[in-house]
């Protein structure tokens, strides 16, 4: 019990989840939810209904489109489970549906309709409960909800017996509401309800025996219905709204049955005209016709006399409705026709005379529509009013005379339908019925008209009329028993006339059925009137049936029908023929008959009679050709040679050469005759050839007078064909001696003539076809001779060349003629092995193969629409393709060797790789057939090498992923055959089965999928099979040929080639070490040829596979590539980064090559005395480029990180070795060219190129230049720094100066990071830097000092520990004697400034004065950097002047003027340095005012008014240091000749501000100062210059 409750609970939860999902907007999702709810409802209907009820009540705000889904599901569940629902569940559903239906007063169609449908579904069983609920919504005096009325109406339809008892009270409540309805939709629903109420009442009354209350009568509702009628007819029918009018008239029709008889009779004069008038107002007339028919039936039921008066109007209005064709695409028009025909039935039953009087004259109308419509009505009333029409049969048959002569297909079809109706009701048994049958047979014989365009609408074609006529005739003969005596034996009269030939099939079938019926009836043995000579007129009928039966399936199978009829009539012809005719077909029958008779006179008479009948079969080529064969057979049996020649002559003279179909019969006749009369046949043809028949003037025979060229060509064609058939049928022992001397010589003369001695060949297609067929028959006949092996055909090469010309002349855009097919068939016979010597030479054989392949494979794809015209193009192509296969097999059979196979596929190869799908498909199909043939015929007596196996497999294996599915399948077949051919050459028996090769068949399944992944996986498996079975000596040729497949126009095949190459290399690559350079070269060349992304990726994979097996060879091969590397070489290098272990191995090899070889070579300039230059060596350059490509690939990350230290050091040193290095002259031109093709190749500048490598990895990017101030290297590569430093320190002593510079620069930068201290590298690196101070290279010494200074940044806490050493190194730098440009001094001062902040005071004071004195000269240096650095250092030194205040104060005084004057320095950085130094010196000068001025006025962020500032400075100096005036003036005088203008101007201003001193005049004069210049330069008052 718990399990059941759990299951129910889960279903309810699932239903709730589904209902929650109804808010999804996708229609498909909503449909699936509906289906799921219905499925759940099938299992637990009551639980699901309760769940839906609960859900809708809880989700009162759920939008109505989602409520509709649930309501529809509830309706379905109720319908499917109505019998099992209990009352409580029904009550719940009723209350919910009623609430949902009336919740909104506005009409919401979809929602309320769904709720109404639920009520109707429940009402099928619980009608009382439904009505109890719905009637509460239907109160008197209150207009009900729209869907309350609709629910009533639908309930009345769905549950008649349950609803009718409620209708009386419903009508009583509803009638007063009709006047209250103002809106159109309410009026419409009242009409809808009244219509269905009336129909329900009618059904109830009609089935009173089943009704619950049999006392209910139609009269019970008469008054209410009539009251409603008055409202609808008098008020609503005149409404302007068309839809409302239609609803009203539809209701009136149903209500008319229930109206009181006298009231209906009273209303008919108004009602019928009103309804008829609606036809003019509405295009949609079905509802009008339906209502009118109901009114007419109700009127007839009460015996109304009003119809007599209305009849003319009714007929005049209804007749055009039938004459307007119904549109099958619009169902209502078809239904309207049905209702109108019902109206005519009602009228015809009541007024037959007047209806026929109205209809029959209209059969003579000039309007096709009128005639067709009238015939449709005639068929209707013949079928539906048989008793009324019985006495009218003669007049009806008489009126059909004109329709029988009508040529309009619509009328014909209608007449056939009328005839069918007449046959069922005995009309055709009356006089005049034969004319109807003859008309029917004529329609069965209508010819088809394929050229006629497709008809518009439903206009019938002749074929459709013929089809309906045939069906009608067969129907009458098989199912209408009363027609047996009418049709039999009357139909026999239609066998002989030629005009009924097309009708022979249905006639024969009908007669056969009738014959069987007559035989079953028993009676007389003779079924047909019979005389002493047999069946009357039997000769003509039997001959005709015999000729027709020669082609059983021609003409809709009339031959087969004729055979069956002959078998059925055998007893009627002669009783003795029954056994023979039941066992023999006509031609064999003739041969046995002639042999049995063996009477020459009778045979001669017989053949003469047959020749006389030839003209009777004109227009029936198949039958006539059969008659020709009969004549040939009879002539062959004739002993009289004179008669034979006479009849052959007559046949040649009387043949209708303009009809090509007759040539075949004539040629067959001559061929069959030649079996026994070869000499006479050839002689007669020879005589005919020698006649003047081919001349345009009067010839030998009068019948050939004035023939045109076209007619002569046709005669030639027929005669050529005759020679072919003669050769084909002639006895083989007599044929060989006559082939060239008689047959081929005459054929050649017919085909080509000489004009002025020049051979001119005809271009007539039919003549060409006849020639080809004849030569084919001749060559086949010669092949069939037992002596053909000794026979030499001298014209063989000429004939083959002629066929080749025919094939070449055919257009390549289509195939409309069998010229190619027959020409190739002919060539097949001519080149057959060991027959028809001599053999073709190689050029002729090549030309033949190329012409045939081009003539078939190059054709465009077959258009499936071609055959809609019946031209059989696809069949023609299939035959031609088959002929090509046989020809190639024949050529291949002549040389069943690897060489012969190679030669064959040398011609097929371009087609197999064609870019056109149809060409590939055909070529691969051909190949598969040829390889299968080769394998089947191969007989290896000794083991020989199949030397071209690899090339052939490479040709087909990529096709295993062709975009065409059939090509993929057949390509596998080709590989399968090739591998077995190889096994045969290895010595295995032909029936040996190799398990691995057999596995290819199973792999074909995977090629059915168009998915690339599946295809290429299958191709990999195929390649593995190939790799295991291909001999080692074929492997390289296989790979080389497979590489050619990379350029395949089909991208799928190109991809497959790459997949297979890689699979083969994985399988067998280990044995190809010596071939790796060749393979690498091929890969590179293919990348140049094929610019496809998939090829590039596959080539990279190939390189990777090779490198995994032969890494050293691959690296050496790639390093030998031309510099600069092009994009393809770069891609190959990138491939080596795919797998970390391999990448590490490759990187180590490249590093070894970089370190082992010298980076450059010294070379002297060309001219004497020129300086030497450095030229890069190629191998390190190539290795550097290779490193760049590998490291550029993201996949190389793990390997690069694993070898980070050696890579970093090697590349760092490589950078140093490329600065200033030139390219070799052989590469300089390439580099210039590569600059304009950057996408295709890389730069060859070694330094720049190596720097590109350096920026590849994030951990390297921060030291892109050796002199960069960055130190991020330490942050990014901290754990690897010890190894890097360890590797770099030895290079500080390198013989190459560039390497020492680079190593020093790197270590110097490294000292600026704290990581050096963290990794305990500081002391070792600092010692290395200290040791470089004596390096002969100036730049090394500079960088060493920079590194020592960087300690203040990287490890400031270590500066005090090594202060003395660092300070000594800086002082040594200041004292460097080998420093002409003071670069070392500059770096020493800069670094010392950084160190001073962290040095101990005791260490500095010892060197303080020495440093101050040493840097003083740099204050006035021409180099701004020296001025700035020295002044900044001087300012920093003031921090340490407390211990030696007086000594250092003296140095401050010595530099004070310089610092003040350089406030006017042209370089801003120098000005900022002076401000800094003066601010630092201020506190040490003992003058508080001067110190404050320096601190306030000399801030970096403030501008300085120099004159005012100097004026105040001088005042403080004079006040604090008057004794210094003379010293200051003398120092200023030194700057009067300064190179800087602003300083030269500032110096005299300084003097002026300071004031004159007593001794100044002496010094001024002695110094020879140009006081005029000073005056001009000084802006102060001139009285100061009086001195």
mmCIF file of C-alpha atoms in Angstrom, residues 1149-1365:
data_model
loop_
_atom_site.group_PDB
_atom_site.id
_atom_site.type_symbol
_atom_site.label_atom_id
_atom_site.label_comp_id
_atom_site.label_asym_id
_atom_site.label_seq_id
_atom_site.Cartn_x
_atom_site.Cartn_y
_atom_site.Cartn_z
ATOM 1 C CA UNK A 1149 70.610 20.054 -29.177
ATOM 2 C CA UNK A 1150 70.115 23.646 -30.305
ATOM 3 C CA UNK A 1151 71.903 24.998 -27.216
ATOM 4 C CA UNK A 1152 74.794 22.678 -27.926
ATOM 5 C CA UNK A 1153 75.063 24.009 -31.463
ATOM 6 C CA UNK A 1154 74.920 27.605 -30.207
ATOM 7 C CA UNK A 1155 77.691 27.153 -27.667
ATOM 8 C CA UNK A 1156 79.898 24.898 -29.747
ATOM 9 C CA UNK A 1157 80.340 27.167 -32.733
ATOM 10 C CA UNK A 1158 81.847 30.663 -32.787
ATOM 11 C CA UNK A 1159 79.168 33.376 -33.022
ATOM 12 C CA UNK A 1160 81.023 35.453 -35.625
ATOM 13 C CA UNK A 1161 84.200 35.723 -37.592
ATOM 14 C CA UNK A 1162 86.495 38.696 -38.011
ATOM 15 C CA UNK A 1163 87.030 39.864 -41.569
ATOM 16 C CA UNK A 1164 89.047 42.728 -43.029
ATOM 17 C CA UNK A 1165 87.435 45.359 -45.182
ATOM 18 C CA UNK A 1166 88.043 45.125 -48.883
ATOM 19 C CA UNK A 1167 90.115 48.293 -49.085
ATOM 20 C CA UNK A 1168 93.517 48.474 -47.438
ATOM 21 C CA UNK A 1169 93.500 50.224 -44.138
ATOM 22 C CA UNK A 1170 89.836 49.563 -43.546
ATOM 23 C CA UNK A 1171 88.709 48.463 -40.119
ATOM 24 C CA UNK A 1172 87.750 44.871 -39.458
ATOM 25 C CA UNK A 1173 84.117 43.856 -39.239
ATOM 26 C CA UNK A 1174 82.332 40.984 -37.574
ATOM 27 C CA UNK A 1175 80.319 38.608 -39.764
ATOM 28 C CA UNK A 1176 77.778 36.207 -38.205
ATOM 29 C CA UNK A 1177 78.326 32.498 -38.666
ATOM 30 C CA UNK A 1178 75.329 30.611 -40.200
ATOM 31 C CA UNK A 1179 74.870 27.716 -37.800
ATOM 32 C CA UNK A 1180 74.399 29.787 -34.611
ATOM 33 C CA UNK A 1181 72.100 32.075 -36.566
ATOM 34 C CA UNK A 1182 69.970 29.152 -37.671
ATOM 35 C CA UNK A 1183 69.927 27.711 -34.170
ATOM 36 C CA UNK A 1184 68.903 31.097 -32.781
ATOM 37 C CA UNK A 1185 66.059 31.328 -35.282
ATOM 38 C CA UNK A 1186 64.999 27.805 -34.407
ATOM 39 C CA UNK A 1187 64.938 28.621 -30.712
ATOM 40 C CA UNK A 1188 62.699 31.583 -31.424
ATOM 41 C CA UNK A 1189 60.194 29.482 -33.344
ATOM 42 C CA UNK A 1190 60.064 26.760 -30.734
ATOM 43 C CA UNK A 1191 59.795 29.152 -27.821
ATOM 44 C CA UNK A 1192 57.111 31.146 -29.612
ATOM 45 C CA UNK A 1193 54.818 28.147 -29.361
ATOM 46 C CA UNK A 1194 52.837 28.161 -26.095
ATOM 47 C CA UNK A 1195 53.158 24.375 -25.891
ATOM 48 C CA UNK A 1196 56.907 24.679 -25.318
ATOM 49 C CA UNK A 1197 56.333 26.218 -21.880
ATOM 50 C CA UNK A 1198 57.144 23.195 -19.692
ATOM 51 C CA UNK A 1199 60.306 22.352 -21.648
ATOM 52 C CA UNK A 1200 61.519 25.956 -21.645
ATOM 53 C CA UNK A 1201 60.955 26.249 -17.928
ATOM 54 C CA UNK A 1202 62.846 23.017 -17.375
ATOM 55 C CA UNK A 1203 65.867 24.351 -19.276
ATOM 56 C CA UNK A 1204 65.385 27.914 -18.239
ATOM 57 C CA UNK A 1205 68.839 28.574 -16.836
ATOM 58 C CA UNK A 1206 70.930 27.296 -19.757
ATOM 59 C CA UNK A 1207 68.481 28.816 -22.222
ATOM 60 C CA UNK A 1208 68.614 32.154 -20.485
ATOM 61 C CA UNK A 1209 72.376 32.293 -20.205
ATOM 62 C CA UNK A 1210 72.944 31.102 -23.757
ATOM 63 C CA UNK A 1211 70.491 33.589 -25.210
ATOM 64 C CA UNK A 1212 71.858 36.356 -23.037
ATOM 65 C CA UNK A 1213 75.331 35.709 -24.323
ATOM 66 C CA UNK A 1214 73.950 35.341 -27.826
ATOM 67 C CA UNK A 1215 72.614 38.874 -27.501
ATOM 68 C CA UNK A 1216 76.035 40.116 -26.612
ATOM 69 C CA UNK A 1217 77.580 38.405 -29.601
ATOM 70 C CA UNK A 1218 75.169 39.900 -32.109
ATOM 71 C CA UNK A 1219 75.618 43.585 -31.336
ATOM 72 C CA UNK A 1220 77.399 45.153 -34.257
ATOM 73 C CA UNK A 1221 77.634 41.884 -36.142
ATOM 74 C CA UNK A 1222 76.931 41.917 -39.877
ATOM 75 C CA UNK A 1223 75.202 39.342 -41.986
ATOM 76 C CA UNK A 1224 77.223 37.285 -44.414
ATOM 77 C CA UNK A 1225 77.168 38.928 -47.820
ATOM 78 C CA UNK A 1226 75.333 35.924 -49.215
ATOM 79 C CA UNK A 1227 72.407 36.679 -46.885
ATOM 80 C CA UNK A 1228 72.325 40.459 -46.943
ATOM 81 C CA UNK A 1229 70.222 40.580 -50.096
ATOM 82 C CA UNK A 1230 67.810 38.055 -48.640
ATOM 83 C CA UNK A 1231 67.412 40.095 -45.510
ATOM 84 C CA UNK A 1232 66.483 43.180 -47.518
ATOM 85 C CA UNK A 1233 63.955 41.150 -49.454
ATOM 86 C CA UNK A 1234 62.584 39.607 -46.289
ATOM 87 C CA UNK A 1235 61.876 43.040 -44.857
ATOM 88 C CA UNK A 1236 59.188 43.480 -47.510
ATOM 89 C CA UNK A 1237 57.776 40.012 -46.868
ATOM 90 C CA UNK A 1238 57.619 39.905 -43.113
ATOM 91 C CA UNK A 1239 54.748 37.463 -43.063
ATOM 92 C CA UNK A 1240 56.655 34.942 -45.095
ATOM 93 C CA UNK A 1241 60.043 35.069 -43.422
ATOM 94 C CA UNK A 1242 61.887 36.396 -40.415
ATOM 95 C CA UNK A 1243 64.494 39.126 -40.112
ATOM 96 C CA UNK A 1244 68.088 38.075 -40.415
ATOM 97 C CA UNK A 1245 69.545 40.819 -38.213
ATOM 98 C CA UNK A 1246 71.058 38.634 -35.497
ATOM 99 C CA UNK A 1247 70.800 41.069 -32.614
ATOM 100 C CA UNK A 1248 67.246 42.138 -33.367
ATOM 101 C CA UNK A 1249 66.227 38.579 -34.018
ATOM 102 C CA UNK A 1250 67.637 37.322 -30.752
ATOM 103 C CA UNK A 1251 65.878 40.109 -28.923
ATOM 104 C CA UNK A 1252 62.598 38.801 -30.379
ATOM 105 C CA UNK A 1253 63.354 35.539 -28.640
ATOM 106 C CA UNK A 1254 64.029 37.336 -25.403
ATOM 107 C CA UNK A 1255 60.599 38.930 -25.322
ATOM 108 C CA UNK A 1256 58.851 35.628 -26.018
ATOM 109 C CA UNK A 1257 58.548 34.592 -22.395
ATOM 110 C CA UNK A 1258 57.156 36.814 -19.601
ATOM 111 C CA UNK A 1259 60.022 35.975 -17.315
ATOM 112 C CA UNK A 1260 62.522 37.251 -19.896
ATOM 113 C CA UNK A 1261 60.728 40.312 -21.198
ATOM 114 C CA UNK A 1262 61.954 42.627 -18.451
ATOM 115 C CA UNK A 1263 65.631 42.579 -19.384
ATOM 116 C CA UNK A 1264 65.159 43.184 -23.065
ATOM 117 C CA UNK A 1265 68.274 45.396 -23.135
ATOM 118 C CA UNK A 1266 71.375 44.739 -21.124
ATOM 119 C CA UNK A 1267 71.518 48.336 -19.929
ATOM 120 C CA UNK A 1268 67.914 48.556 -18.870
ATOM 121 C CA UNK A 1269 67.400 49.706 -15.283
ATOM 122 C CA UNK A 1270 64.741 47.120 -14.701
ATOM 123 C CA UNK A 1271 65.212 44.329 -12.233
ATOM 124 C CA UNK A 1272 61.989 42.388 -12.733
ATOM 125 C CA UNK A 1273 64.059 39.405 -13.764
ATOM 126 C CA UNK A 1274 64.649 38.737 -10.140
ATOM 127 C CA UNK A 1275 60.942 38.824 -9.355
ATOM 128 C CA UNK A 1276 59.964 36.447 -12.137
ATOM 129 C CA UNK A 1277 62.829 33.986 -12.133
ATOM 130 C CA UNK A 1278 63.949 34.059 -8.529
ATOM 131 C CA UNK A 1279 64.246 30.305 -7.907
ATOM 132 C CA UNK A 1280 66.322 29.863 -11.069
ATOM 133 C CA UNK A 1281 68.717 32.738 -10.365
ATOM 134 C CA UNK A 1282 71.372 30.695 -8.547
ATOM 135 C CA UNK A 1283 71.845 28.482 -11.608
ATOM 136 C CA UNK A 1284 71.818 31.512 -13.892
ATOM 137 C CA UNK A 1285 74.402 33.354 -11.762
ATOM 138 C CA UNK A 1286 76.504 30.256 -11.486
ATOM 139 C CA UNK A 1287 76.538 29.919 -15.272
ATOM 140 C CA UNK A 1288 77.144 33.609 -15.871
ATOM 141 C CA UNK A 1289 80.042 34.285 -13.474
ATOM 142 C CA UNK A 1290 82.606 32.327 -15.515
ATOM 143 C CA UNK A 1291 81.739 34.399 -18.599
ATOM 144 C CA UNK A 1292 82.976 37.556 -16.787
ATOM 145 C CA UNK A 1293 86.416 36.370 -17.796
ATOM 146 C CA UNK A 1294 85.398 35.515 -21.363
ATOM 147 C CA UNK A 1295 87.738 36.383 -24.166
ATOM 148 C CA UNK A 1296 84.817 38.016 -25.959
ATOM 149 C CA UNK A 1297 84.397 41.524 -24.684
ATOM 150 C CA UNK A 1298 80.689 41.575 -25.620
ATOM 151 C CA UNK A 1299 80.005 38.605 -23.396
ATOM 152 C CA UNK A 1300 81.805 40.226 -20.443
ATOM 153 C CA UNK A 1301 79.739 43.390 -20.961
ATOM 154 C CA UNK A 1302 76.458 41.465 -21.090
ATOM 155 C CA UNK A 1303 77.221 39.294 -18.079
ATOM 156 C CA UNK A 1304 78.316 42.330 -16.045
ATOM 157 C CA UNK A 1305 75.215 44.274 -17.085
ATOM 158 C CA UNK A 1306 72.918 41.467 -16.052
ATOM 159 C CA UNK A 1307 74.576 40.957 -12.672
ATOM 160 C CA UNK A 1308 74.600 44.697 -12.092
ATOM 161 C CA UNK A 1309 70.880 44.833 -12.689
ATOM 162 C CA UNK A 1310 70.384 41.798 -10.525
ATOM 163 C CA UNK A 1311 71.957 43.598 -7.557
ATOM 164 C CA UNK A 1312 69.116 46.103 -7.605
ATOM 165 C CA UNK A 1313 66.718 43.379 -6.399
ATOM 166 C CA UNK A 1314 66.370 42.142 -2.861
ATOM 167 C CA UNK A 1315 66.054 38.566 -4.143
ATOM 168 C CA UNK A 1316 69.838 38.473 -4.489
ATOM 169 C CA UNK A 1317 70.127 38.878 -0.775
ATOM 170 C CA UNK A 1318 67.327 36.385 -0.149
ATOM 171 C CA UNK A 1319 69.092 33.762 -2.262
ATOM 172 C CA UNK A 1320 72.469 34.441 -0.542
ATOM 173 C CA UNK A 1321 73.980 35.614 -3.789
ATOM 174 C CA UNK A 1322 74.992 39.118 -2.711
ATOM 175 C CA UNK A 1323 78.592 38.510 -1.617
ATOM 176 C CA UNK A 1324 79.491 36.386 -4.626
ATOM 177 C CA UNK A 1325 77.959 38.807 -7.107
ATOM 178 C CA UNK A 1326 79.481 41.823 -5.307
ATOM 179 C CA UNK A 1327 82.905 40.194 -5.382
ATOM 180 C CA UNK A 1328 82.463 39.566 -9.087
ATOM 181 C CA UNK A 1329 81.610 43.241 -9.620
ATOM 182 C CA UNK A 1330 84.572 44.407 -7.521
ATOM 183 C CA UNK A 1331 86.859 42.189 -9.513
ATOM 184 C CA UNK A 1332 85.724 43.813 -12.767
ATOM 185 C CA UNK A 1333 87.102 47.256 -11.782
ATOM 186 C CA UNK A 1334 90.373 46.441 -13.438
ATOM 187 C CA UNK A 1335 88.769 45.101 -16.615
ATOM 188 C CA UNK A 1336 90.378 46.513 -19.752
ATOM 189 C CA UNK A 1337 86.931 47.341 -21.105
ATOM 190 C CA UNK A 1338 85.693 50.746 -19.992
ATOM 191 C CA UNK A 1339 82.031 49.651 -20.273
ATOM 192 C CA UNK A 1340 82.609 46.665 -18.002
ATOM 193 C CA UNK A 1341 84.124 48.961 -15.344
ATOM 194 C CA UNK A 1342 81.149 51.329 -15.625
ATOM 195 C CA UNK A 1343 78.662 48.486 -15.268
ATOM 196 C CA UNK A 1344 80.574 47.028 -12.337
ATOM 197 C CA UNK A 1345 80.317 50.369 -10.470
ATOM 198 C CA UNK A 1346 76.622 50.542 -11.363
ATOM 199 C CA UNK A 1347 76.072 47.102 -9.929
ATOM 200 C CA UNK A 1348 77.833 48.020 -6.689
ATOM 201 C CA UNK A 1349 75.681 51.116 -6.461
ATOM 202 C CA UNK A 1350 72.548 49.010 -7.013
ATOM 203 C CA UNK A 1351 73.191 47.301 -3.711
ATOM 204 C CA UNK A 1352 71.742 50.409 -2.091
ATOM 205 C CA UNK A 1353 68.453 49.549 -3.859
ATOM 206 C CA UNK A 1354 68.464 45.762 -3.637
ATOM 207 C CA UNK A 1355 70.006 45.235 -0.200
ATOM 208 C CA UNK A 1356 70.350 48.592 1.623
ATOM 209 C CA UNK A 1357 70.771 46.873 4.946
ATOM 210 C CA UNK A 1358 73.973 45.265 3.670
ATOM 211 C CA UNK A 1359 75.594 48.542 2.633
ATOM 212 C CA UNK A 1360 76.959 49.407 6.086
ATOM 213 C CA UNK A 1361 78.492 45.913 6.300
ATOM 214 C CA UNK A 1362 80.457 46.388 3.111
ATOM 215 C CA UNK A 1363 80.721 50.190 3.358
ATOM 216 C CA UNK A 1364 84.471 50.459 3.247
ATOM 217 C CA UNK A 1365 84.776 48.177 0.245
#
